[in-house]
Amino acid sequence: MPALTSLPAYQALAAHAETARHWQLRDLFAQDPQRFEHMHLQAAGLFLDYSKNRLDAETLRLLLALAEARDLASWRNAMLTGARINHTEQRAVLHTALRLPRGTRLEVDGEDVVAQVHGVLEHMKRFSDEVRNGAWRGHTDQEITDVVNIGIGGSDLGPKMACLALRHYAHPRLRMHFVSNVDGHDIEAVLQQLNPETTLFIVASKTFTTAETMMNAQTARSWFIQQCGAFADLSRHFVAVSTNTAAVKAFGIDPANMFPFWDWVGGRYSLWSAIGLPIALSVGFAYFSDLLAGAHAMDHHFATAPLAQNMPVLLGLIGFWNRQFLGCSSLSIAPYHQDLNRFPAYLQQLDMESNGKRVTRDGSPVDTPTCPVIWGECGTNGQHAYFQLLHQGSDLIPIDFIASLQPAHERQRHHTALLANCFAQSEAFMKGKTADEARAELEAAGLDAAEVARLLPHKVFPGNRPSNTILMDYLTPPALGALIALYEHKTFVQGVLWDVNSFDQWGVELGKVLAKAIEAELSGDAHPALHDSSTNGLVQLAKRGLP
Ligand code: F6P
């Protein structure tokens, strides 16, 4: 694949950017009073307003030409049909198959994966129904009251984010807990709240070798046996979600209580698989199916809509424009919905583990910056923390606003205030406040000329900050499914433009290996190795305490 910057389509964009980067959003809105009409899109129950971005129709035309030069449609079709596009691991990338309706067919290596997927979904349905209706009981014949998911990364972030997002649909008897960190404070805080006789542990790990998850699972198993006595009783209290049957058995979990998935499901794309079991337990299988259906509706849109009217494609292209040509090194996610509190953390793994890469698929260096840093916090809380920097700081940071038009509560005043803040922020980021406007305000407040001059520079907002606004009616299971799938496909689109493999994650390996060696040194099982002086010094401090 030719280097990105060598492509005529890229060079045309770079030439266009020479003038476009000086445009002011205020001017773009003044020049086209219908800008909002021209720059919004609706798909799968979501509405995207992308008019507050520093681009015009020509910018979009050039971005779409680049997408074509990069063969985006063919890559998309390759992914959707099970080609092994994760080439460093020789795997297909088929999270979209997890949400294909029953009865459709998709073959990988001669096997219909949709039939396999629905076989596991059936098992999830049976099991979640039984736990929810009280038929599945602990070893002392009591109903389950607490579900603890033990997993990390993709085996934690998705289910945790979705259970919180859909908490209004949750079963009233089932308290959901998530333990991910190897830090013992994490599991300790959860165990303290539990009665082992009414607790169900889900050990969730694609590989069933991840150090943090295995340590937490062993701790939970010892705690359970200590409290309840018998290993045999584990079968009513421990289930596993994994691709590694042998390791699940070796851990002591009955394979009948194992929910499998497949190597073609990436960890950060796995909440649609059995990794979503906590979601099905919490909200029930019917709503879990609705979540899948919402994602499938977005998949269908992504697969069939022309690129120019394709929501994930546009979101990806706009993000690419901001990153490559406006120099934005981060993207802030601002959900104006408290139940989407964990969505920014979820997107961090999705986007940064996927596109935080510096070599192309053939191993050559990418000749431009790649994935921006993804971060964020719910509005309005973020407004009272870091929005200052977004408004008046020296970096240009685009924002994705996400909101539901209707709340899941009846406190309408709160919701009106929330939406007012959301829309006001995007307006303020776009317009800013000019020196003339700031001066007029200061003078109207009765300040004398010297005071006006002193305060004026501090009161100016440069504005011209790009943002997207994504709206849904209510935060329902299908709307959430569509929202997650939108960002999955946006990530894919950008990976194609940069020509990186968005589906491996070799960058997490080095730290894991070094941690193993240091852990052995800390626990006295190995002689201290010769590290650098800082690492040696830290190891010594951990062994001997602070001087
Ligand atoms: O270390 C990174 C990672 O491999 C993620 O990609 C993955 O989601 C997470 O660890 C957990 O992996 P597993 O499900 O195999 O325990």
Coordinates of C-alpha atoms and ligand atoms in Angstrom, one line a residue:
M1 CA 0.0 0.0 0.0
P2 CA 1.5 3.4 -1.0
A3 CA 2.5 5.8 1.9
L4 CA -0.4 8.0 2.9
T5 CA 1.4 11.3 2.1
S6 CA 2.4 10.0 -1.4
L7 CA -1.3 9.7 -2.5
P8 CA -2.5 12.5 -4.8
A9 CA -5.8 12.4 -2.8
Y10 CA -3.8 13.2 0.4
Q11 CA -1.8 15.9 -1.3
A12 CA -5.0 17.5 -2.6
L13 CA -6.2 17.6 1.0
A14 CA -3.0 19.0 2.3
A15 CA -3.1 21.8 -0.3
H16 CA -6.8 22.5 0.6
A17 CA -5.8 22.6 4.3
E18 CA -3.4 25.4 3.6
T19 CA -6.4 27.7 3.3
A20 CA -9.0 25.7 5.2
R21 CA -7.1 25.8 8.5
H22 CA -7.6 29.6 8.6
W23 CA -11.4 29.4 8.2
Q24 CA -13.6 30.5 11.1
L25 CA -16.7 28.5 12.0
R26 CA -18.6 31.7 12.5
D27 CA -17.9 32.7 8.9
L28 CA -18.9 29.2 7.6
F29 CA -22.2 29.5 9.4
A30 CA -22.7 33.1 8.2
Q31 CA -22.0 32.1 4.6
D32 CA -24.5 29.2 4.6
P33 CA -27.5 29.7 6.8
Q34 CA -28.6 26.2 5.9
R35 CA -25.3 24.7 7.1
F36 CA -27.0 22.5 9.8
E37 CA -29.5 21.2 7.1
H38 CA -26.6 20.3 4.9
M39 CA -24.4 18.7 7.6
H40 CA -26.4 16.3 9.6
L41 CA -27.3 12.7 9.2
Q42 CA -29.6 10.2 10.8
A43 CA -29.0 6.4 11.0
A44 CA -30.0 3.5 13.2
G45 CA -31.9 5.8 15.6
L46 CA -28.9 8.2 16.0
F47 CA -28.7 11.8 14.8
L48 CA -25.2 13.3 14.0
D49 CA -24.8 17.1 13.6
Y50 CA -21.3 17.6 12.2
S51 CA -21.9 21.2 11.0
K52 CA -19.7 22.6 13.8
N53 CA -16.5 21.3 12.2
R54 CA -14.0 23.4 10.3
L55 CA -14.7 22.0 6.9
D56 CA -16.9 22.6 3.9
A57 CA -18.4 20.5 1.0
E58 CA -15.1 20.6 -0.8
T59 CA -13.2 19.3 2.3
L60 CA -15.7 16.4 2.5
R61 CA -15.3 15.7 -1.2
L62 CA -11.6 15.5 -0.9
L63 CA -11.8 13.3 2.3
L64 CA -14.1 11.0 0.5
A65 CA -11.7 10.8 -2.5
L66 CA -9.0 9.8 0.0
A67 CA -11.3 7.1 1.4
E68 CA -11.7 5.8 -2.1
A69 CA -8.0 5.9 -2.8
R70 CA -7.5 3.8 0.3
D71 CA -10.2 1.3 -0.9
L72 CA -12.3 1.8 2.2
A73 CA -15.4 0.0 0.7
S74 CA -13.3 -3.1 -0.1
W75 CA -11.7 -3.2 3.3
R76 CA -15.2 -2.8 4.9
N77 CA -16.5 -5.6 2.8
A78 CA -13.5 -7.8 3.6
M79 CA -14.1 -7.3 7.3
L80 CA -17.8 -8.0 7.1
T81 CA -17.3 -11.2 5.1
G82 CA -14.7 -12.7 7.4
A83 CA -11.4 -12.1 5.5
R84 CA -8.4 -12.5 7.8
I85 CA -7.7 -8.7 8.0
N86 CA -6.0 -9.0 11.4
H87 CA -2.9 -10.2 9.4
T88 CA -0.4 -10.2 12.3
E89 CA -2.5 -12.8 14.1
Q90 CA -4.0 -14.4 11.0
R91 CA -7.5 -13.8 12.2
A92 CA -10.8 -12.7 10.8
V93 CA -12.5 -9.7 12.5
L94 CA -16.1 -10.6 12.9
H95 CA -17.7 -8.8 15.8
T96 CA -20.4 -7.8 13.3
A97 CA -21.3 -11.5 13.0
L98 CA -22.2 -11.5 16.7
R99 CA -25.2 -9.3 16.0
L100 CA -26.4 -10.9 12.7
P101 CA -30.0 -12.1 13.0
R102 CA -30.7 -15.8 13.4
G103 CA -31.1 -17.4 10.0
T104 CA -28.5 -15.4 8.1
R105 CA -25.4 -17.3 7.1
L106 CA -21.7 -16.3 7.2
E107 CA -19.1 -18.9 6.6
V108 CA -15.6 -18.9 8.0
D109 CA -13.4 -21.9 7.1
G110 CA -16.5 -23.7 5.9
E111 CA -18.4 -23.2 9.2
D112 CA -21.5 -21.0 9.5
V113 CA -20.5 -18.7 12.3
V114 CA -24.0 -17.3 12.7
A115 CA -25.3 -20.7 13.8
Q116 CA -22.5 -21.0 16.3
V117 CA -23.2 -17.5 17.6
H118 CA -26.9 -18.2 18.1
G119 CA -26.1 -21.5 19.9
V120 CA -24.2 -19.5 22.5
L121 CA -26.9 -16.9 22.7
E122 CA -29.4 -19.6 23.4
H123 CA -27.2 -20.8 26.3
M124 CA -26.9 -17.2 27.6
K125 CA -30.7 -16.8 27.4
R126 CA -31.3 -20.0 29.3
F127 CA -28.8 -19.2 32.0
S128 CA -29.7 -15.5 32.4
D129 CA -33.4 -16.4 32.5
E130 CA -32.8 -18.9 35.3
V131 CA -30.6 -16.6 37.4
R132 CA -33.1 -13.8 37.0
N133 CA -36.2 -15.9 37.7
G134 CA -34.6 -17.6 40.7
A135 CA -34.4 -21.1 39.2
W136 CA -30.6 -21.0 39.3
R137 CA -29.7 -21.1 42.9
G138 CA -26.6 -21.2 45.0
H139 CA -25.4 -24.4 46.7
T140 CA -27.6 -23.6 49.8
D141 CA -30.7 -23.2 47.6
Q142 CA -30.8 -19.4 47.7
E143 CA -31.4 -17.1 44.9
I144 CA -28.5 -15.2 43.4
T145 CA -28.3 -11.6 44.6
D146 CA -24.9 -10.5 43.4
V147 CA -23.0 -11.0 40.2
V148 CA -19.3 -10.3 40.1
N149 CA -17.6 -10.1 36.7
I150 CA -13.9 -10.7 36.9
G151 CA -12.1 -9.6 33.8
I152 CA -10.0 -6.7 32.5
G153 CA -9.7 -4.6 29.3
G154 CA -12.3 -5.7 26.8
S155 CA -13.5 -8.4 29.2
D156 CA -14.5 -5.6 31.7
L157 CA -14.9 -2.2 30.1
G158 CA -17.8 -3.1 27.7
P159 CA -20.1 -5.0 30.1
K160 CA -19.4 -2.5 32.9
M161 CA -20.1 0.5 30.6
A162 CA -23.3 -1.1 29.2
C163 CA -24.7 -2.3 32.6
L164 CA -24.3 1.3 33.9
A165 CA -25.8 2.8 30.7
L166 CA -28.8 0.5 30.9
R167 CA -29.3 0.6 34.7
H168 CA -32.9 1.6 34.3
Y169 CA -33.6 -1.8 32.8
A170 CA -31.8 -3.7 35.5
H171 CA -33.2 -6.6 37.5
P172 CA -34.0 -5.2 41.0
R173 CA -32.6 -8.3 42.9
L174 CA -29.2 -8.4 41.0
R175 CA -26.4 -6.2 42.1
M176 CA -23.7 -6.1 39.5
H177 CA -20.0 -5.8 40.5
F178 CA -16.9 -5.6 38.3
V179 CA -13.4 -6.5 39.5
S180 CA -10.6 -5.8 37.0
N181 CA -7.5 -4.4 38.7
V182 CA -4.8 -6.7 40.1
D183 CA -4.7 -4.1 43.0
G184 CA -6.2 -6.1 45.9
H185 CA -8.1 -3.1 47.0
D186 CA -10.4 -3.7 44.0
I187 CA -11.5 -7.2 44.9
E188 CA -11.3 -6.6 48.6
A189 CA -13.9 -3.8 48.3
V190 CA -16.3 -6.1 46.4
L191 CA -15.8 -9.2 48.5
Q192 CA -16.7 -7.2 51.6
Q193 CA -20.2 -6.6 50.3
L194 CA -20.9 -10.3 49.4
N195 CA -22.6 -13.3 50.8
P196 CA -20.9 -16.2 49.1
E197 CA -24.1 -18.3 49.2
T198 CA -25.9 -15.8 46.9
T199 CA -23.0 -14.7 44.7
L200 CA -22.3 -15.7 41.2
F201 CA -18.8 -15.1 39.8
I202 CA -18.2 -14.7 36.1
V203 CA -14.6 -15.3 35.1
A204 CA -14.3 -13.5 31.8
S205 CA -11.1 -13.8 29.8
K206 CA -10.7 -14.5 26.1
T207 CA -7.3 -16.2 26.7
F208 CA -7.9 -17.3 30.3
T209 CA -4.3 -16.5 30.9
T210 CA -4.4 -12.7 31.7
A211 CA -2.5 -12.3 34.9
E212 CA -4.8 -9.8 36.6
T213 CA -7.9 -11.8 35.9
M214 CA -6.4 -15.1 36.9
M215 CA -5.1 -13.7 40.2
N216 CA -8.5 -12.2 41.0
A217 CA -10.3 -15.4 40.0
Q218 CA -8.0 -17.4 42.3
T219 CA -8.6 -15.0 45.1
A220 CA -12.4 -15.2 44.6
R221 CA -12.2 -19.0 44.5
S222 CA -10.2 -19.2 47.7
W223 CA -12.5 -16.8 49.4
F224 CA -15.5 -18.8 48.4
I225 CA -14.0 -22.1 49.5
Q226 CA -12.9 -20.6 52.8
Q227 CA -16.4 -19.4 53.5
C228 CA -18.4 -22.3 52.1
G229 CA -16.1 -25.3 52.5
A230 CA -16.4 -27.4 49.4
F231 CA -14.8 -27.3 46.0
A232 CA -17.8 -29.1 44.5
D233 CA -20.0 -26.2 45.4
L234 CA -18.1 -24.0 43.0
S235 CA -20.3 -25.1 40.1
R236 CA -23.3 -23.2 41.3
H237 CA -21.2 -20.0 41.9
F238 CA -18.5 -19.8 39.2
V239 CA -19.1 -19.6 35.4
A240 CA -16.5 -18.7 32.7
V241 CA -16.5 -16.8 29.4
S242 CA -13.6 -17.7 27.3
T243 CA -12.1 -19.2 24.1
N244 CA -9.8 -21.5 26.2
T245 CA -11.8 -24.6 27.3
A246 CA -8.7 -26.4 28.7
A247 CA -7.7 -23.6 31.0
V248 CA -11.3 -23.1 32.2
K249 CA -11.5 -26.8 33.1
A250 CA -8.1 -26.7 34.8
F251 CA -9.4 -23.8 36.9
G252 CA -12.2 -26.0 38.2
I253 CA -15.1 -24.6 36.3
D254 CA -17.5 -27.1 34.8
P255 CA -17.3 -26.8 31.0
A256 CA -21.2 -27.0 31.1
N257 CA -21.0 -23.6 32.8
M258 CA -18.6 -22.1 30.2
F259 CA -19.8 -19.7 27.5
P260 CA -17.4 -19.9 24.6
F261 CA -16.6 -17.3 21.9
W262 CA -14.1 -17.3 19.1
D263 CA -10.6 -16.0 18.1
W264 CA -12.3 -13.7 15.5
V265 CA -13.7 -11.6 18.3
G266 CA -11.2 -9.0 19.4
G267 CA -11.2 -8.3 23.2
R268 CA -12.3 -4.6 22.7
Y269 CA -15.0 -5.7 20.3
S270 CA -16.4 -8.5 22.5
L271 CA -19.3 -7.1 24.5
W272 CA -21.7 -8.6 21.9
S273 CA -20.4 -12.1 22.6
A274 CA -20.7 -14.1 25.8
I275 CA -18.5 -11.4 27.3
G276 CA -21.9 -9.5 27.4
L277 CA -23.3 -12.1 29.9
P278 CA -23.3 -9.6 32.8
I279 CA -25.5 -7.3 30.5
A280 CA -27.9 -10.2 29.8
L281 CA -28.1 -11.0 33.5
S282 CA -28.7 -7.4 34.5
V283 CA -31.2 -6.2 31.9
G284 CA -32.5 -9.6 30.7
F285 CA -31.9 -11.4 27.4
A286 CA -34.6 -9.6 25.5
Y287 CA -33.0 -6.2 26.1
F288 CA -29.6 -7.7 25.4
S289 CA -31.0 -8.8 22.0
D290 CA -32.2 -5.3 21.5
L291 CA -28.7 -4.0 22.1
L292 CA -27.4 -6.4 19.4
A293 CA -30.2 -5.3 17.1
G294 CA -29.2 -1.7 17.5
A295 CA -25.6 -2.5 16.6
H296 CA -26.8 -4.6 13.6
A297 CA -28.9 -1.6 12.4
M298 CA -25.7 0.5 12.4
D299 CA -23.8 -2.3 10.7
H300 CA -26.4 -2.4 8.0
H301 CA -26.1 1.3 7.5
F302 CA -22.3 1.1 7.5
A303 CA -22.4 -1.7 4.9
T304 CA -24.9 -0.2 2.6
A305 CA -25.1 3.7 2.8
P306 CA -23.1 5.6 0.2
L307 CA -19.8 6.8 1.8
A308 CA -20.9 10.4 1.7
Q309 CA -24.0 9.6 3.8
N310 CA -22.5 7.0 6.0
M311 CA -22.3 8.0 9.6
P312 CA -19.3 6.0 10.8
V313 CA -17.4 7.0 7.6
L314 CA -18.1 10.7 8.1
L315 CA -17.2 10.6 11.8
G316 CA -14.0 8.8 10.9
L317 CA -13.1 11.2 8.1
I318 CA -13.9 14.3 10.2
G319 CA -11.7 12.9 13.0
F320 CA -9.0 12.2 10.5
W321 CA -9.2 15.8 9.2
N322 CA -8.9 17.2 12.7
R323 CA -5.9 15.0 13.5
Q324 CA -4.0 15.3 10.3
F325 CA -4.7 18.8 9.1
L326 CA -5.8 20.8 12.1
G327 CA -3.1 19.2 14.4
C328 CA -5.6 18.0 17.1
S329 CA -3.7 15.4 19.1
S330 CA -6.6 14.5 21.4
L331 CA -10.4 14.1 21.2
S332 CA -12.6 14.7 24.2
I333 CA -15.8 12.7 24.6
A334 CA -18.5 14.5 26.5
P335 CA -21.6 12.4 27.2
Y336 CA -24.4 14.6 28.5
H337 CA -25.9 11.6 30.2
Q338 CA -24.7 10.4 33.6
D339 CA -25.4 6.8 32.7
L340 CA -22.8 7.0 30.0
N341 CA -20.2 7.8 32.6
R342 CA -18.0 4.9 31.6
F343 CA -18.4 5.5 27.8
P344 CA -15.2 7.6 27.5
A345 CA -13.1 4.9 29.3
Y346 CA -14.7 2.3 27.0
L347 CA -13.8 4.3 23.9
Q348 CA -10.2 4.8 25.2
Q349 CA -9.6 1.1 24.8
L350 CA -11.6 0.8 21.6
D351 CA -9.9 3.6 19.7
M352 CA -6.4 3.7 21.3
E353 CA -5.7 0.0 21.5
S354 CA -6.9 -0.3 17.9
N355 CA -5.2 2.7 16.2
G356 CA -2.4 3.5 18.7
K357 CA 0.0 2.2 16.1
R358 CA 3.1 3.6 14.4
V359 CA 3.7 1.1 11.5
T360 CA 1.5 0.3 8.6
R361 CA 0.3 -3.2 7.7
D362 CA 3.5 -3.9 5.8
G363 CA 5.7 -2.8 8.8
S364 CA 6.8 0.6 7.4
P365 CA 6.5 3.7 9.6
V366 CA 3.3 5.6 9.2
D367 CA 4.3 8.9 7.8
T368 CA 1.7 11.0 9.7
P369 CA 0.4 11.1 13.3
T370 CA -2.1 8.4 14.0
C371 CA -4.8 7.9 16.8
P372 CA -5.4 10.9 19.0
V373 CA -5.6 10.6 22.7
I374 CA -9.3 9.8 23.7
W375 CA -10.5 11.1 27.0
G376 CA -13.5 12.7 28.6
E377 CA -16.1 12.9 31.3
C378 CA -19.8 13.5 31.6
G379 CA -21.2 16.9 31.1
T380 CA -21.9 19.0 33.0
N381 CA -19.2 17.8 35.4
G382 CA -16.4 18.3 32.8
Q383 CA -17.5 21.9 32.4
H384 CA -16.5 22.6 36.0
A385 CA -13.1 20.9 35.6
Y386 CA -11.2 20.9 32.3
F387 CA -13.5 22.8 29.9
Q388 CA -11.5 25.9 30.7
L389 CA -8.6 24.4 28.8
L390 CA -10.9 23.4 25.9
H391 CA -12.2 27.0 25.7
Q392 CA -9.1 29.1 26.3
G393 CA -6.1 26.7 26.4
S394 CA -3.4 26.6 23.8
D395 CA -4.4 23.2 22.2
L396 CA -7.1 22.7 19.8
I397 CA -9.2 19.8 21.1
P398 CA -12.4 18.7 19.3
I399 CA -15.3 17.4 21.3
D400 CA -17.9 14.8 20.7
F401 CA -21.1 15.7 22.5
I402 CA -23.5 12.8 23.1
A403 CA -27.0 13.3 24.6
S404 CA -30.5 11.7 24.7
L405 CA -33.3 14.1 24.0
Q406 CA -35.5 12.4 26.6
P407 CA -34.4 11.3 30.1
A408 CA -35.2 8.0 31.9
H409 CA -36.6 10.0 34.8
E410 CA -39.4 12.5 35.3
R411 CA -37.3 15.4 36.6
Q412 CA -37.8 17.4 33.4
R413 CA -36.2 20.6 34.8
H414 CA -32.9 18.7 35.2
H415 CA -33.1 17.4 31.7
T416 CA -33.9 20.8 30.2
A417 CA -30.9 22.3 32.1
L418 CA -28.6 19.4 30.9
L419 CA -29.5 19.8 27.2
A420 CA -29.2 23.6 27.5
N421 CA -25.7 23.1 28.8
C422 CA -24.8 20.6 26.1
F423 CA -26.0 22.8 23.2
A424 CA -24.6 26.0 24.8
Q425 CA -21.1 24.4 25.1
S426 CA -21.0 23.4 21.4
E427 CA -22.2 26.9 20.5
A428 CA -19.6 28.5 22.7
F429 CA -16.8 26.3 21.3
M430 CA -17.9 27.3 17.8
K431 CA -18.4 31.0 18.3
G432 CA -16.1 32.0 21.1
K433 CA -16.2 35.6 22.1
T434 CA -14.4 38.3 20.1
A435 CA -12.5 41.1 21.7
D436 CA -15.2 43.6 20.5
E437 CA -17.9 41.5 22.2
A438 CA -15.9 41.1 25.4
R439 CA -15.1 44.8 25.5
A440 CA -18.8 45.7 25.0
E441 CA -19.7 43.5 27.9
L442 CA -17.1 45.0 30.2
E443 CA -18.2 48.5 29.3
A444 CA -21.8 47.6 29.8
A445 CA -20.9 46.4 33.3
G446 CA -19.6 50.0 34.0
L447 CA -15.9 49.3 34.1
D448 CA -13.5 52.2 33.4
A449 CA -11.2 52.2 30.4
A450 CA -8.1 51.0 32.3
E451 CA -10.0 48.1 33.9
V452 CA -11.5 47.1 30.5
A453 CA -8.0 47.1 29.0
R454 CA -6.6 45.0 31.9
L455 CA -9.3 42.4 31.8
L456 CA -9.9 42.2 28.1
P457 CA -7.3 39.6 27.0
H458 CA -8.7 37.2 29.7
K459 CA -12.2 37.6 28.6
V460 CA -11.7 36.7 24.9
F461 CA -12.6 33.2 23.7
P462 CA -11.0 32.2 20.4
G463 CA -13.8 29.8 19.5
N464 CA -13.5 28.0 16.2
R465 CA -13.3 24.7 18.2
P466 CA -14.7 21.8 16.2
S467 CA -17.4 19.5 17.7
N468 CA -19.9 16.8 16.7
T469 CA -23.2 16.3 18.5
I470 CA -24.7 12.9 18.5
L471 CA -28.3 12.7 19.7
M472 CA -30.7 9.9 20.4
D473 CA -34.3 9.9 21.6
Y474 CA -33.8 7.8 24.8
L475 CA -30.8 5.9 25.9
T476 CA -32.4 2.5 25.1
P477 CA -30.6 -0.8 24.4
P478 CA -30.9 -0.4 20.6
A479 CA -29.7 3.2 20.8
L480 CA -26.7 2.2 22.9
G481 CA -25.9 -0.7 20.5
A482 CA -26.0 1.7 17.6
L483 CA -23.8 4.2 19.4
I484 CA -21.1 1.6 20.2
A485 CA -21.2 0.2 16.7
L486 CA -20.9 3.7 15.3
Y487 CA -17.6 4.2 17.2
E488 CA -16.3 0.7 16.3
H489 CA -16.8 1.5 12.6
K490 CA -15.4 5.0 12.9
T491 CA -12.2 3.4 14.5
F492 CA -12.1 0.9 11.6
V493 CA -12.4 3.7 9.0
Q494 CA -9.5 5.6 10.5
G495 CA -7.4 2.5 10.7
V496 CA -7.9 2.0 6.9
L497 CA -6.9 5.6 6.2
W498 CA -3.7 5.2 8.2
D499 CA -3.2 1.6 6.8
V500 CA -2.6 0.2 10.3
N501 CA -3.9 -3.1 11.7
S502 CA -6.6 -2.0 14.1
F503 CA -7.1 -5.4 15.5
D504 CA -3.8 -6.5 17.1
Q505 CA -2.3 -5.0 20.3
W506 CA 1.4 -6.0 20.5
G507 CA 2.1 -2.8 22.5
V508 CA 0.7 -4.2 25.7
E509 CA 3.1 -7.2 25.8
L510 CA 6.5 -5.6 26.9
G511 CA 5.2 -4.3 30.2
K512 CA 3.5 -7.7 31.0
V513 CA 6.8 -9.5 30.5
L514 CA 8.8 -7.1 32.6
A515 CA 6.2 -7.1 35.4
K516 CA 6.5 -10.9 35.7
A517 CA 10.3 -10.7 36.2
I518 CA 10.0 -7.9 38.7
E519 CA 7.1 -9.6 40.6
A520 CA 9.5 -12.6 41.1
E521 CA 12.2 -10.3 42.4
L522 CA 9.8 -8.5 44.8
S523 CA 8.5 -11.8 46.2
G524 CA 12.0 -13.1 46.7
D525 CA 11.7 -15.9 44.2
A526 CA 14.3 -14.5 41.9
H527 CA 17.6 -12.6 42.4
P528 CA 17.2 -8.9 41.6
A529 CA 18.1 -8.5 38.0
L530 CA 20.3 -5.7 36.8
H531 CA 17.8 -3.1 35.6
D532 CA 18.5 0.6 35.1
S533 CA 19.2 2.6 38.3
S534 CA 15.7 3.9 38.6
T535 CA 14.0 0.5 38.3
N536 CA 16.6 -1.1 40.7
G537 CA 16.0 1.8 43.2
L538 CA 12.3 1.3 43.1
V539 CA 12.5 -2.5 43.6
Q540 CA 14.7 -1.9 46.6
L541 CA 12.3 0.6 48.1
A542 CA 9.4 -1.8 47.7
K543 CA 11.5 -4.5 49.5
R544 CA 12.9 -2.3 52.3
G545 CA 10.5 0.6 52.7
L546 CA 11.1 4.3 52.4
P547 CA 14.4 5.5 54.0
Ligands
F6P1 O1 -3.6 -6.7 27.5 C1 -4.6 -6.2 26.6 C2 -5.6 -7.2 26.4 O2 -5.2 -8.3 25.6 C3 -6.9 -6.6 25.7 O3 -6.8 -6.5 24.4 C4 -8.0 -7.5 26.2 O4 -9.2 -6.9 26.1 C5 -7.5 -7.7 27.7 O5 -6.1 -7.7 27.6 C6 -8.1 -8.9 28.4 O6 -7.8 -10.1 27.7 P1 -8.5 -11.4 28.1 O7 -9.9 -11.3 27.8 O8 -7.8 -12.5 27.3 O9 -8.3 -11.7 29.6

